[in-house]
Coordinates of C-alpha atoms in Angstrom, one line a residue:
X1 CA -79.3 -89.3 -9.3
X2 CA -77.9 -88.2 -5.8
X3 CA -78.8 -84.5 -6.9
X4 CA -81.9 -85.3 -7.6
X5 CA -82.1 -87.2 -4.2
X6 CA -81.1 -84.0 -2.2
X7 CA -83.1 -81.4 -4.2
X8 CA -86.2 -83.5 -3.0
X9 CA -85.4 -83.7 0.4
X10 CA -83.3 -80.5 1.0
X11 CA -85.0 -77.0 0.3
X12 CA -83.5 -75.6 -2.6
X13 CA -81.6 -72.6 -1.1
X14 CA -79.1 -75.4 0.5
X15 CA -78.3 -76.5 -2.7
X16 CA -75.5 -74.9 -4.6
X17 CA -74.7 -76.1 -8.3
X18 CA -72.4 -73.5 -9.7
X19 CA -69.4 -74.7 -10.2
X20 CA -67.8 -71.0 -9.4
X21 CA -68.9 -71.3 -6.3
X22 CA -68.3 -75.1 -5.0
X23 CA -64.4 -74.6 -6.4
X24 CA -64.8 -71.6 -3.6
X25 CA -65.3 -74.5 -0.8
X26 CA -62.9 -76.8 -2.2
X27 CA -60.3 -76.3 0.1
X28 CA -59.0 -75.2 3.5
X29 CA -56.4 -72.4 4.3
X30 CA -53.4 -75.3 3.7
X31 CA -51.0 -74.1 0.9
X32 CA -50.2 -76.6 -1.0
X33 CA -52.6 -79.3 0.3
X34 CA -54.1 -81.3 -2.8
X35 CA -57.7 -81.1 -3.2
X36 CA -60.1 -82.3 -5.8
X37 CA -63.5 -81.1 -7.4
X38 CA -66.8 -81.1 -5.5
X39 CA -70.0 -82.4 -6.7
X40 CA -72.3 -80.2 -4.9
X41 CA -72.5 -77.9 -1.9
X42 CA -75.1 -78.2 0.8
X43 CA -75.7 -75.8 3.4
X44 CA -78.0 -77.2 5.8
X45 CA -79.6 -75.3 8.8
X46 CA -81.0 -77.9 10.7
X47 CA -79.4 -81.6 12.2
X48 CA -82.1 -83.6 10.2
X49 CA -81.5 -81.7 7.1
X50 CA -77.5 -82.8 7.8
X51 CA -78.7 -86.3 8.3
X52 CA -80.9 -86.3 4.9
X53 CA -77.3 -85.4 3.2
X54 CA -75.4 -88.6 4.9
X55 CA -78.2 -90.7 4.3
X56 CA -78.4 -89.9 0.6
X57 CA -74.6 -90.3 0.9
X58 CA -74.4 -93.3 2.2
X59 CA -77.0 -94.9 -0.7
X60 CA -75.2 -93.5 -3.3
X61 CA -71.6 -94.2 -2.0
X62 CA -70.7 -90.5 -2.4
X63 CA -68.3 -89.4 -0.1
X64 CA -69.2 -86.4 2.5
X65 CA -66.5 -83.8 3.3
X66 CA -67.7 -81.6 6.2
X67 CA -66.5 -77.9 6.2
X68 CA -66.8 -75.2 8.7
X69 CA -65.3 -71.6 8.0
X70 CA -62.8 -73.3 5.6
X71 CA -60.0 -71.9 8.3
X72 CA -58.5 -74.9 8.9
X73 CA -54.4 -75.2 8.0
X74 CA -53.8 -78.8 7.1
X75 CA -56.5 -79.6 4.5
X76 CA -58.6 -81.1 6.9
X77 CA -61.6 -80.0 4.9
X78 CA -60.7 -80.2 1.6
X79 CA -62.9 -82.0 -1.2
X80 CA -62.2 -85.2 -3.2
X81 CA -63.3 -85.6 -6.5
X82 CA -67.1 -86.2 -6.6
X83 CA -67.8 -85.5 -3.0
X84 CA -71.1 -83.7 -1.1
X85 CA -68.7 -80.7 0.5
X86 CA -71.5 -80.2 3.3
X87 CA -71.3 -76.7 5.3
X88 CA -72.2 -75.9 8.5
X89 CA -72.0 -72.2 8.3
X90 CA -75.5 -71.4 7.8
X91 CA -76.1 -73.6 11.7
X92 CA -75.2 -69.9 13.3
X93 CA -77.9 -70.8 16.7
X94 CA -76.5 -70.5 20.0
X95 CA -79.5 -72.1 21.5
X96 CA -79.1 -71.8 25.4
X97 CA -76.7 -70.1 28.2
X98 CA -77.3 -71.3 31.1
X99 CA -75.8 -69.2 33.9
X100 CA -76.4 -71.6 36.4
X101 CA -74.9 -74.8 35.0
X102 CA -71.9 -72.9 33.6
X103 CA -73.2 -74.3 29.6
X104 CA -73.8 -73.3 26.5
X105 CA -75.4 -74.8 23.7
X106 CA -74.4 -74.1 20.0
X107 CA -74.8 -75.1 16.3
X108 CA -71.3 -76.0 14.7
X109 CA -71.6 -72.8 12.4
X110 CA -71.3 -70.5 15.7
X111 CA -67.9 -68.3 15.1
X112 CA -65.8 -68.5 18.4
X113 CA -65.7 -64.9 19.2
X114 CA -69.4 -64.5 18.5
X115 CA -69.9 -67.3 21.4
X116 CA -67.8 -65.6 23.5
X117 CA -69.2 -62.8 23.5
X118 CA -72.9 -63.6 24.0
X119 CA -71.2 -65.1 27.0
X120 CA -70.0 -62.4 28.2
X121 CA -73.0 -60.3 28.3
X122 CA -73.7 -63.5 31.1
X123 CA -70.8 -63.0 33.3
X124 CA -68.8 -66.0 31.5
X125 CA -66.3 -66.8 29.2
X126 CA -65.5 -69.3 27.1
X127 CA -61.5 -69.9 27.0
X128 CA -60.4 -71.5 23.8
X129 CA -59.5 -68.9 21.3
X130 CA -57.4 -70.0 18.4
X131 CA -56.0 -66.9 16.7
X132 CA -59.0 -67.4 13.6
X133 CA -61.0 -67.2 16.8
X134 CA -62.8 -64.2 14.8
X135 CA -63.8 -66.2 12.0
X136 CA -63.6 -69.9 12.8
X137 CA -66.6 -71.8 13.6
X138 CA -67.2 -74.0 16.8
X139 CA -67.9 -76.8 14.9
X140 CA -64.1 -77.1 12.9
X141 CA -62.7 -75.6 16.4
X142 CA -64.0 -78.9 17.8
X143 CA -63.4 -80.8 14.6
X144 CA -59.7 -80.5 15.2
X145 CA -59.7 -79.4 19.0
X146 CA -58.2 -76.5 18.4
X147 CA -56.3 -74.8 20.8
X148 CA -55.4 -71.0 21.3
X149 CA -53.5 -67.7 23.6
X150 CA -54.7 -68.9 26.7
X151 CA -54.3 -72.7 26.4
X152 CA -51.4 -72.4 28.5
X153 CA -53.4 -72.2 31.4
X154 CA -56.9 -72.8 30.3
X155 CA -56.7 -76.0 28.0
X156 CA -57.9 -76.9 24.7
X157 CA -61.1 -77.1 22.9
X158 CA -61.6 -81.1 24.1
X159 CA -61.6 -79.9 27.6
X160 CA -64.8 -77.8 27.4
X161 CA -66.8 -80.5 25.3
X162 CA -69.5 -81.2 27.3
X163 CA -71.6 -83.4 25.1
X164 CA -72.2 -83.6 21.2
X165 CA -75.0 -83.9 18.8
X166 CA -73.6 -86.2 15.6
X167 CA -74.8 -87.9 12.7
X168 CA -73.2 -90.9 12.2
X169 CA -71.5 -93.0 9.8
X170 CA -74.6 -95.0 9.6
X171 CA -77.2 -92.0 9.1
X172 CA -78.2 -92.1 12.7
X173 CA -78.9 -88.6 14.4
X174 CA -77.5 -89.3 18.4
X175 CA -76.3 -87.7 21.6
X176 CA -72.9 -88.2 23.1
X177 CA -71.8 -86.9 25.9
X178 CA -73.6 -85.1 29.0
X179 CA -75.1 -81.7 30.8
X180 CA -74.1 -82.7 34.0
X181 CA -70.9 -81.8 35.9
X182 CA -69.9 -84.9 35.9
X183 CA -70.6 -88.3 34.3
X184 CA -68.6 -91.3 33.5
X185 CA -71.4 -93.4 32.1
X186 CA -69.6 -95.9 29.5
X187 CA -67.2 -95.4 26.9
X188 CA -66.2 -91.3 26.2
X189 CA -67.6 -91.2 22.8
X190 CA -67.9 -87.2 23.1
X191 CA -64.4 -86.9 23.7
X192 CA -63.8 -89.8 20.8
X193 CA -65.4 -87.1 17.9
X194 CA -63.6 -84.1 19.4
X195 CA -60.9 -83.7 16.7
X196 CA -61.7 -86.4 14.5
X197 CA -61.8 -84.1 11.4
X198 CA -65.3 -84.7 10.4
X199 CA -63.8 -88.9 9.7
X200 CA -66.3 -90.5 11.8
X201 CA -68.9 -88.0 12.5
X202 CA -70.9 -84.6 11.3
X203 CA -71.3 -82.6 13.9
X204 CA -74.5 -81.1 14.7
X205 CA -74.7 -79.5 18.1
X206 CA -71.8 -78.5 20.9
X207 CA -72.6 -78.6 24.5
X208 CA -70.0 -76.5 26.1
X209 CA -68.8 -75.7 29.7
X210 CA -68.4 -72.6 30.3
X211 CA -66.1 -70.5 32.9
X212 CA -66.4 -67.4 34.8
X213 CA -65.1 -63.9 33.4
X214 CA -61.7 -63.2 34.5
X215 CA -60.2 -60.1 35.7
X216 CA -58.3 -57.8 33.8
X217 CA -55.2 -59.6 32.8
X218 CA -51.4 -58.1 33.3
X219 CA -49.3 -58.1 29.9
X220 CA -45.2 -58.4 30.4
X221 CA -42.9 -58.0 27.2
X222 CA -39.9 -59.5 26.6
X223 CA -37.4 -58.3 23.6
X224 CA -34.7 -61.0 22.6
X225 CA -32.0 -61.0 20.3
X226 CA -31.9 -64.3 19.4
X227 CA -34.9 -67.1 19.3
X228 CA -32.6 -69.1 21.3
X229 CA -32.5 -66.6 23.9
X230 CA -36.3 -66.6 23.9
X231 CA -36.7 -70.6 24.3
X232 CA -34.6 -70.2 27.2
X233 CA -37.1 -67.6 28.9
X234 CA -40.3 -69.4 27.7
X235 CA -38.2 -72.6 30.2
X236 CA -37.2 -70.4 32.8
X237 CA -41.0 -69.5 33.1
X238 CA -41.9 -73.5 33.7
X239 CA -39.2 -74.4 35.7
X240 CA -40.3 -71.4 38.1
X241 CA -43.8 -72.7 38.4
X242 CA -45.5 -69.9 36.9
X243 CA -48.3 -70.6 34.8
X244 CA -49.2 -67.3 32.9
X245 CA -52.4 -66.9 31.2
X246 CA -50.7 -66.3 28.1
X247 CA -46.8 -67.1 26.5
X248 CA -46.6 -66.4 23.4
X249 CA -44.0 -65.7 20.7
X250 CA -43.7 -63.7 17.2
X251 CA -40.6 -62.5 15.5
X252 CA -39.3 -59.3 13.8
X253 CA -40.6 -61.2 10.5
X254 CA -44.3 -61.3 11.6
X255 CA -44.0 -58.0 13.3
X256 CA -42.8 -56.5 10.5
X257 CA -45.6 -57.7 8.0
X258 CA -48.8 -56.9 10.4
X259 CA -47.4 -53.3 10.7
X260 CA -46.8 -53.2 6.8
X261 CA -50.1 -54.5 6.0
X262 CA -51.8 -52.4 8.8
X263 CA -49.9 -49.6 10.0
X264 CA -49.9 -50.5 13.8
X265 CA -46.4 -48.3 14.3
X266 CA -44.8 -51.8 16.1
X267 CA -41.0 -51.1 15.1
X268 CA -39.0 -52.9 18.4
X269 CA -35.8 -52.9 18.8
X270 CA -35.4 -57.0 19.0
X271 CA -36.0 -60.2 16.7
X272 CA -38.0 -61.8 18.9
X273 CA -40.4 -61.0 21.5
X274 CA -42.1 -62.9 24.1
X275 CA -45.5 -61.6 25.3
X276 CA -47.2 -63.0 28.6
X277 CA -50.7 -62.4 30.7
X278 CA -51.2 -63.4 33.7
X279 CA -55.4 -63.3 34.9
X280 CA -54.2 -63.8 38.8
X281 CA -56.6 -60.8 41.1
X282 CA -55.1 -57.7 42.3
X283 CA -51.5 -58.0 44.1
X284 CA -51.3 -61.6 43.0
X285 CA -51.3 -61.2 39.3
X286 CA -48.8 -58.0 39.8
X287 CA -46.7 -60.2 41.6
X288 CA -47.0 -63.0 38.7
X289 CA -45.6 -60.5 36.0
X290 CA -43.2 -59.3 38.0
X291 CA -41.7 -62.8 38.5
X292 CA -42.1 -63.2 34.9
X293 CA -40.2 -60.2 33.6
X294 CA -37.3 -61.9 36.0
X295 CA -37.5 -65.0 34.2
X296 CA -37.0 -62.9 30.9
X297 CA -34.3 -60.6 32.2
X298 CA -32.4 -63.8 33.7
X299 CA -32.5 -65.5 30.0
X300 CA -30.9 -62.9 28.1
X301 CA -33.6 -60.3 27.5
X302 CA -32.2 -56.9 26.3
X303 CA -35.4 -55.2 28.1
X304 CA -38.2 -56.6 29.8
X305 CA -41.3 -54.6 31.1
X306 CA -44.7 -55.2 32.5
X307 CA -46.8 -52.9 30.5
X308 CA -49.0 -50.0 32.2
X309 CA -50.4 -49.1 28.7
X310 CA -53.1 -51.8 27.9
X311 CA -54.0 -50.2 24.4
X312 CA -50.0 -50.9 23.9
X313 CA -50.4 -54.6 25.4
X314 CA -53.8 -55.1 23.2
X315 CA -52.0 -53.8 20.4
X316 CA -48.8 -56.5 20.7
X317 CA -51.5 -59.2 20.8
X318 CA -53.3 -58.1 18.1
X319 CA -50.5 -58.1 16.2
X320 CA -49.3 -62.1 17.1
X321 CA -53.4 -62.5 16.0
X322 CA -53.1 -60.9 12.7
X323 CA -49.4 -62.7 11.9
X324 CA -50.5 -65.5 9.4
X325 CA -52.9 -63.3 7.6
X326 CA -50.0 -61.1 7.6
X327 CA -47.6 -63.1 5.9
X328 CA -50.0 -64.5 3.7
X329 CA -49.7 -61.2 1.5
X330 CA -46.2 -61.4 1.1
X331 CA -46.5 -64.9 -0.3
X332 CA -47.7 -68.5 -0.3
X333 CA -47.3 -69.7 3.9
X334 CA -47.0 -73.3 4.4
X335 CA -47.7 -73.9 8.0
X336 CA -46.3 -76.0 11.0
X337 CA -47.7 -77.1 13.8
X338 CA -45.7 -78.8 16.3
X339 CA -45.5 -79.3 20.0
X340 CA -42.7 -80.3 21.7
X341 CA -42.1 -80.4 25.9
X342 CA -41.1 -77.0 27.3
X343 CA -37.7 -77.8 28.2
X344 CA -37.1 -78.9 24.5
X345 CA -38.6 -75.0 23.1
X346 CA -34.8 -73.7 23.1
X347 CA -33.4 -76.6 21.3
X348 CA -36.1 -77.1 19.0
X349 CA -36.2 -73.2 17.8
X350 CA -32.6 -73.5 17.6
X351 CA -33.1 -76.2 15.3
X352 CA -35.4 -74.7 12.9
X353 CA -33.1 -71.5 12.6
X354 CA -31.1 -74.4 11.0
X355 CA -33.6 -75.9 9.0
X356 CA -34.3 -72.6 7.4
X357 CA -30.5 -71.8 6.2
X358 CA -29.6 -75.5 5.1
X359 CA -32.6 -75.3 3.1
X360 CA -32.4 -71.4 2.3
X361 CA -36.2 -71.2 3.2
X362 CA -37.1 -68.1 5.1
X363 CA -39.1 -69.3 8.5
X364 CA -40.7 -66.5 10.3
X365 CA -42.1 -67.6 13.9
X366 CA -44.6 -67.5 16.1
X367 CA -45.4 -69.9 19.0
X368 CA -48.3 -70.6 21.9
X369 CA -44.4 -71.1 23.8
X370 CA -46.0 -71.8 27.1
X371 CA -47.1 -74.9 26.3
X372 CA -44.0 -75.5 23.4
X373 CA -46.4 -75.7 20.6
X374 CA -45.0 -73.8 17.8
X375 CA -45.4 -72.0 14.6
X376 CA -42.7 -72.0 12.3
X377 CA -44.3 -69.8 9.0
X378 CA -42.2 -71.2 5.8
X379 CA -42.8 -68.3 2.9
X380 CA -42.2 -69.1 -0.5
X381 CA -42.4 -66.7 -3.5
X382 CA -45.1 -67.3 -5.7
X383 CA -44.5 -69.4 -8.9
X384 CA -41.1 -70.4 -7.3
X385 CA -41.1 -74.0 -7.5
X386 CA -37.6 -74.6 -6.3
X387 CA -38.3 -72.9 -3.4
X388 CA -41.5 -74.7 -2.6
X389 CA -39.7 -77.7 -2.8
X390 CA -37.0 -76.7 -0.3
X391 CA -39.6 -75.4 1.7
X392 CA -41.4 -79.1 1.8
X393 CA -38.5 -80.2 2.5
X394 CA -37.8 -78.1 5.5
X395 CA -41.4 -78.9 6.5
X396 CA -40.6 -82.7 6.8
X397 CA -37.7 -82.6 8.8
X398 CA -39.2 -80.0 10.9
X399 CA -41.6 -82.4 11.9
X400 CA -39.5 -85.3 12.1
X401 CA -37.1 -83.1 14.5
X402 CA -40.3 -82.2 16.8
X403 CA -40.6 -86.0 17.3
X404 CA -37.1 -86.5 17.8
X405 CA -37.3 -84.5 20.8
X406 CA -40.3 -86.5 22.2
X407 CA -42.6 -83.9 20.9
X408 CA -45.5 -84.2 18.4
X409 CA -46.9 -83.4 14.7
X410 CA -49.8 -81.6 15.5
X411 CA -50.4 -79.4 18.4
X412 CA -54.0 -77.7 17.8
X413 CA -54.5 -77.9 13.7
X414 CA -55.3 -81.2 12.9
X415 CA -53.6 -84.2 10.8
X416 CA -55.6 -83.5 7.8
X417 CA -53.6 -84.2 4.6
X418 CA -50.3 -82.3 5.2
X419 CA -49.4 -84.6 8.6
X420 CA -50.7 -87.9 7.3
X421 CA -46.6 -88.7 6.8
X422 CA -45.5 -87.6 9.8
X423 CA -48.5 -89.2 11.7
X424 CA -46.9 -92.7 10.6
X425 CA -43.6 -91.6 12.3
X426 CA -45.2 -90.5 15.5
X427 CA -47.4 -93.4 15.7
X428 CA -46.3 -97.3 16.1
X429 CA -48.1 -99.4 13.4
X430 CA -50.0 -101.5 16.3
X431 CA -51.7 -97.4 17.8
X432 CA -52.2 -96.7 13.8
X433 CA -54.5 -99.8 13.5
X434 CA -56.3 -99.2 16.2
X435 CA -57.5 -96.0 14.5
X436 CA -58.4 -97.9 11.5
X437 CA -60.4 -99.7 13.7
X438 CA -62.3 -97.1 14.9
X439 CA -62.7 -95.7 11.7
X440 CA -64.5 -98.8 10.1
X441 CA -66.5 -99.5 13.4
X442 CA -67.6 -96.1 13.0
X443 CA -68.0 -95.2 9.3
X444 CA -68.4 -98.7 7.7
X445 CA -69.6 -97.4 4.4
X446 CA -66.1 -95.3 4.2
X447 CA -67.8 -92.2 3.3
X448 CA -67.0 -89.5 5.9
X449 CA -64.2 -87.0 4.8
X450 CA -61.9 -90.2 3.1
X451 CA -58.4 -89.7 2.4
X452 CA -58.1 -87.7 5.8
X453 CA -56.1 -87.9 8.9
X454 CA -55.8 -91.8 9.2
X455 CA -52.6 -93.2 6.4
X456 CA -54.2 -95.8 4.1
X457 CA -52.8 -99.5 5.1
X458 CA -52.5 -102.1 8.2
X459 CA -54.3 -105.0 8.7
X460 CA -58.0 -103.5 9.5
X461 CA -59.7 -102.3 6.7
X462 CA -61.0 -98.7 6.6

């Protein structure tokens, strides 16, 4: 009866039936994440056509899994049996840029690079840019307040969240948040939804600030010999007070599979390698990379350079970009995500190196370092369960190794289903309850993506 339901109020092109196709939206990029068998597909265009869908939900007791590109890594958007997977890919309007107020305005299905570039035809930018940044949507970027390159410097997806257009747990269509600069008017319930996961909202509409375009930005590399060596420099970097635009890491591994799959001719002579930007104008940004290559060479670096070549230096970044998608083709990728504080990065790589031999798992890496949230890559073959189950293994007590160091589970991607576990270490029982809380305050029915992000349990029902 639910189809029914939405094939009166939804016009028919939304609607999607064939089983071939929902089983292609049934799950995220998380390998290995379970995920069940959808009902239906919607693909709405408009915020009342999303509300029709929770409505209906809601009067059927159908669950609602919300899905944006399908980019996500922890199975944030995967389906449950019998669910409405609802798609915002098809809400592609970036509805206002306004020059003056530093804003834009966007549907959820927007792609990130396709925002920033219309900004930049204005004169502005907008920072966050996870490495999907040229296929995922703003909608799952704020879904699970994805981060990016130049988070380092720049911040994260919550902290250009201006003001959101939801529907509720309850079928209402509302407005959180503000246009204004500033505004402290009651509880942050904008901020609340940004990276909720799709568990107590849909999103409908982003209001986003918006920065001005930077200048040209300077690229130093740094070739290690050892990841160690490389945690040390990625320190050395803080402790200076240097706050590049960009720290990031990738290993021979990744480097090795990008030029393989796309013949970028990036043989170095190193295992590791640290690239940094700094976005500081004229002498001042020279002056920044300079101090940076020191911080490199003073670590252990066997050479350290800042580049003069910027289709070289694009082509090094393109290359940490393409590293998951890379690896992907040489077998199934199971994905960390943790952040720990930056002067923990050298002890925490050095710990994963271990993690990798005790459980004969082969981890390649790469890392937003800067800000110590890293990217440990474990790659199975596929149809080798043995070494999948190693490799969970190793994932676990990567995680739980993270939080030993007063770090955390989840840096940028999200709790999802793969982090559920390690969510209920980071967390004391008393913090976990009072997002159970929140959850039944604001999805009494239980209907929005369940299963996700919050462990099952604890004295408030959800």
């Amino acid at each position: 009866m639910l189809i029914e339901h939405l094939q009166e109020r939804i016009p028919a092109d939304r609607v999607q039936l064939d089983p071939a196709v929902t089983a292609s939206y049934a799950h995220d990029e998380a390998e290995w994440a379970p995920h069940g068998t959808p009902l239906v597909l919607i693909r709405p265009r408009t915020a009342e056509e999303v509300q029709e869908v929770v409505r209906a939900c809601i009067e059927y007791n159908v669950p609602v899994v919300p899905r944006g590109a399908g980019t996500g890594l922890s199975g944030g958007a995967n389906a449950v049996d019998g669910c409405v997977v609802l798609s915002t890919e098809a809400m592609t309007a970036i509805t206002e840029i306004d020059p003056v107020e530093r804003l834009a305005v966007v549907q959820p299905g927007v792609v990130n690079d396709h925002l920033r570039n219309a900004c930049a035809e204005h004169g502005l930018w907008y920072p966050p840019d996870p490495a999907s940044a040229p296929w995922s949507t703003i909608g799952g970027n704020v879904a699970t307040n994805a981060g990016g390159l130049c988070c380092v410097k720049y911040g994260v997806t919550a902290d250009y969240v201006l003001g959101l257009q939801v529907v509720t747990g309850t079928g209402e269509l509302v407005r959180l948040g503000r246009r204004t600069a500033k505004g402290v008017a009651g509880y942050d319930l904008a901020r609340l939804l940004v990276g909720s996961e799709g568990t107590l909202g849909v999103i409908t509409e982003v209001t986003l600030r918006l920065r001005p375009q930077r200048p040209l930005e300077h690229t130093v590399a740094g070739y290690f010999s050892s990841i160690v060596d490389a945690g040390r420099a990625v320190t050395a970097v803080g402790a200076a007070g240097i706050v590049p635009s960009a720290l990031e890491l990738i290993d021979r591994h990744c480097l090795e599979a990008v030029d393989q799959w796309k013949k970028m001719d990036l043989a170095v002579d190193a295992d590791v390698i640290l690239l940094a930007r700094c976005d500081l104008p004229g002498t001042a940004g020279e002056e920044e990379a300079d101090a940076i290559r020191d911080c490199f060479e003073r670590a252990g670096a066997t050479w350290a350079a800042r580049s003069t070549d910027q289709t070289e230096a694009d082509a090094l970044f393109e290359a940490r970009r393409l590293a998951y998608p890379a690896l992907e083709r040489l077998g199934p990728v199971l994905t960390e995500d943790v952040c720990v504080p930056k002067a923990a990065v050298p002890e925490m790589l050095a710990r994963i190196e271990a993690i990798g031999k005790k459980h004969e798992t082969l981890i390649a890496n790469i890392a937003h370092a800067g800000d110590g949230n890293l990217h440990p890559l474990l790659i199975t073959q596929r149809g080798d369960d043995k070494a999948r189950r190693r490799a969970q293994r190793a994932f676990q007590e990567i995680i739980e190794e993270a939080i030993a160091l007063g770090g955390t589970v989840t840096g940028e991607h999200g709790i999802g289903l793969l982090k559920m576990d390690g969510l209920t270490k980071e967390l004391p029982a008393e913090v976990l309850d009072l997002h159970r809380a929140v959850k039944a305050a604001l999805d009494p029915h239980g209907i929005l993506n369940p299963g996700k992000v919050i462990p099952s349990g604890g004295s408030v029902p959800g």
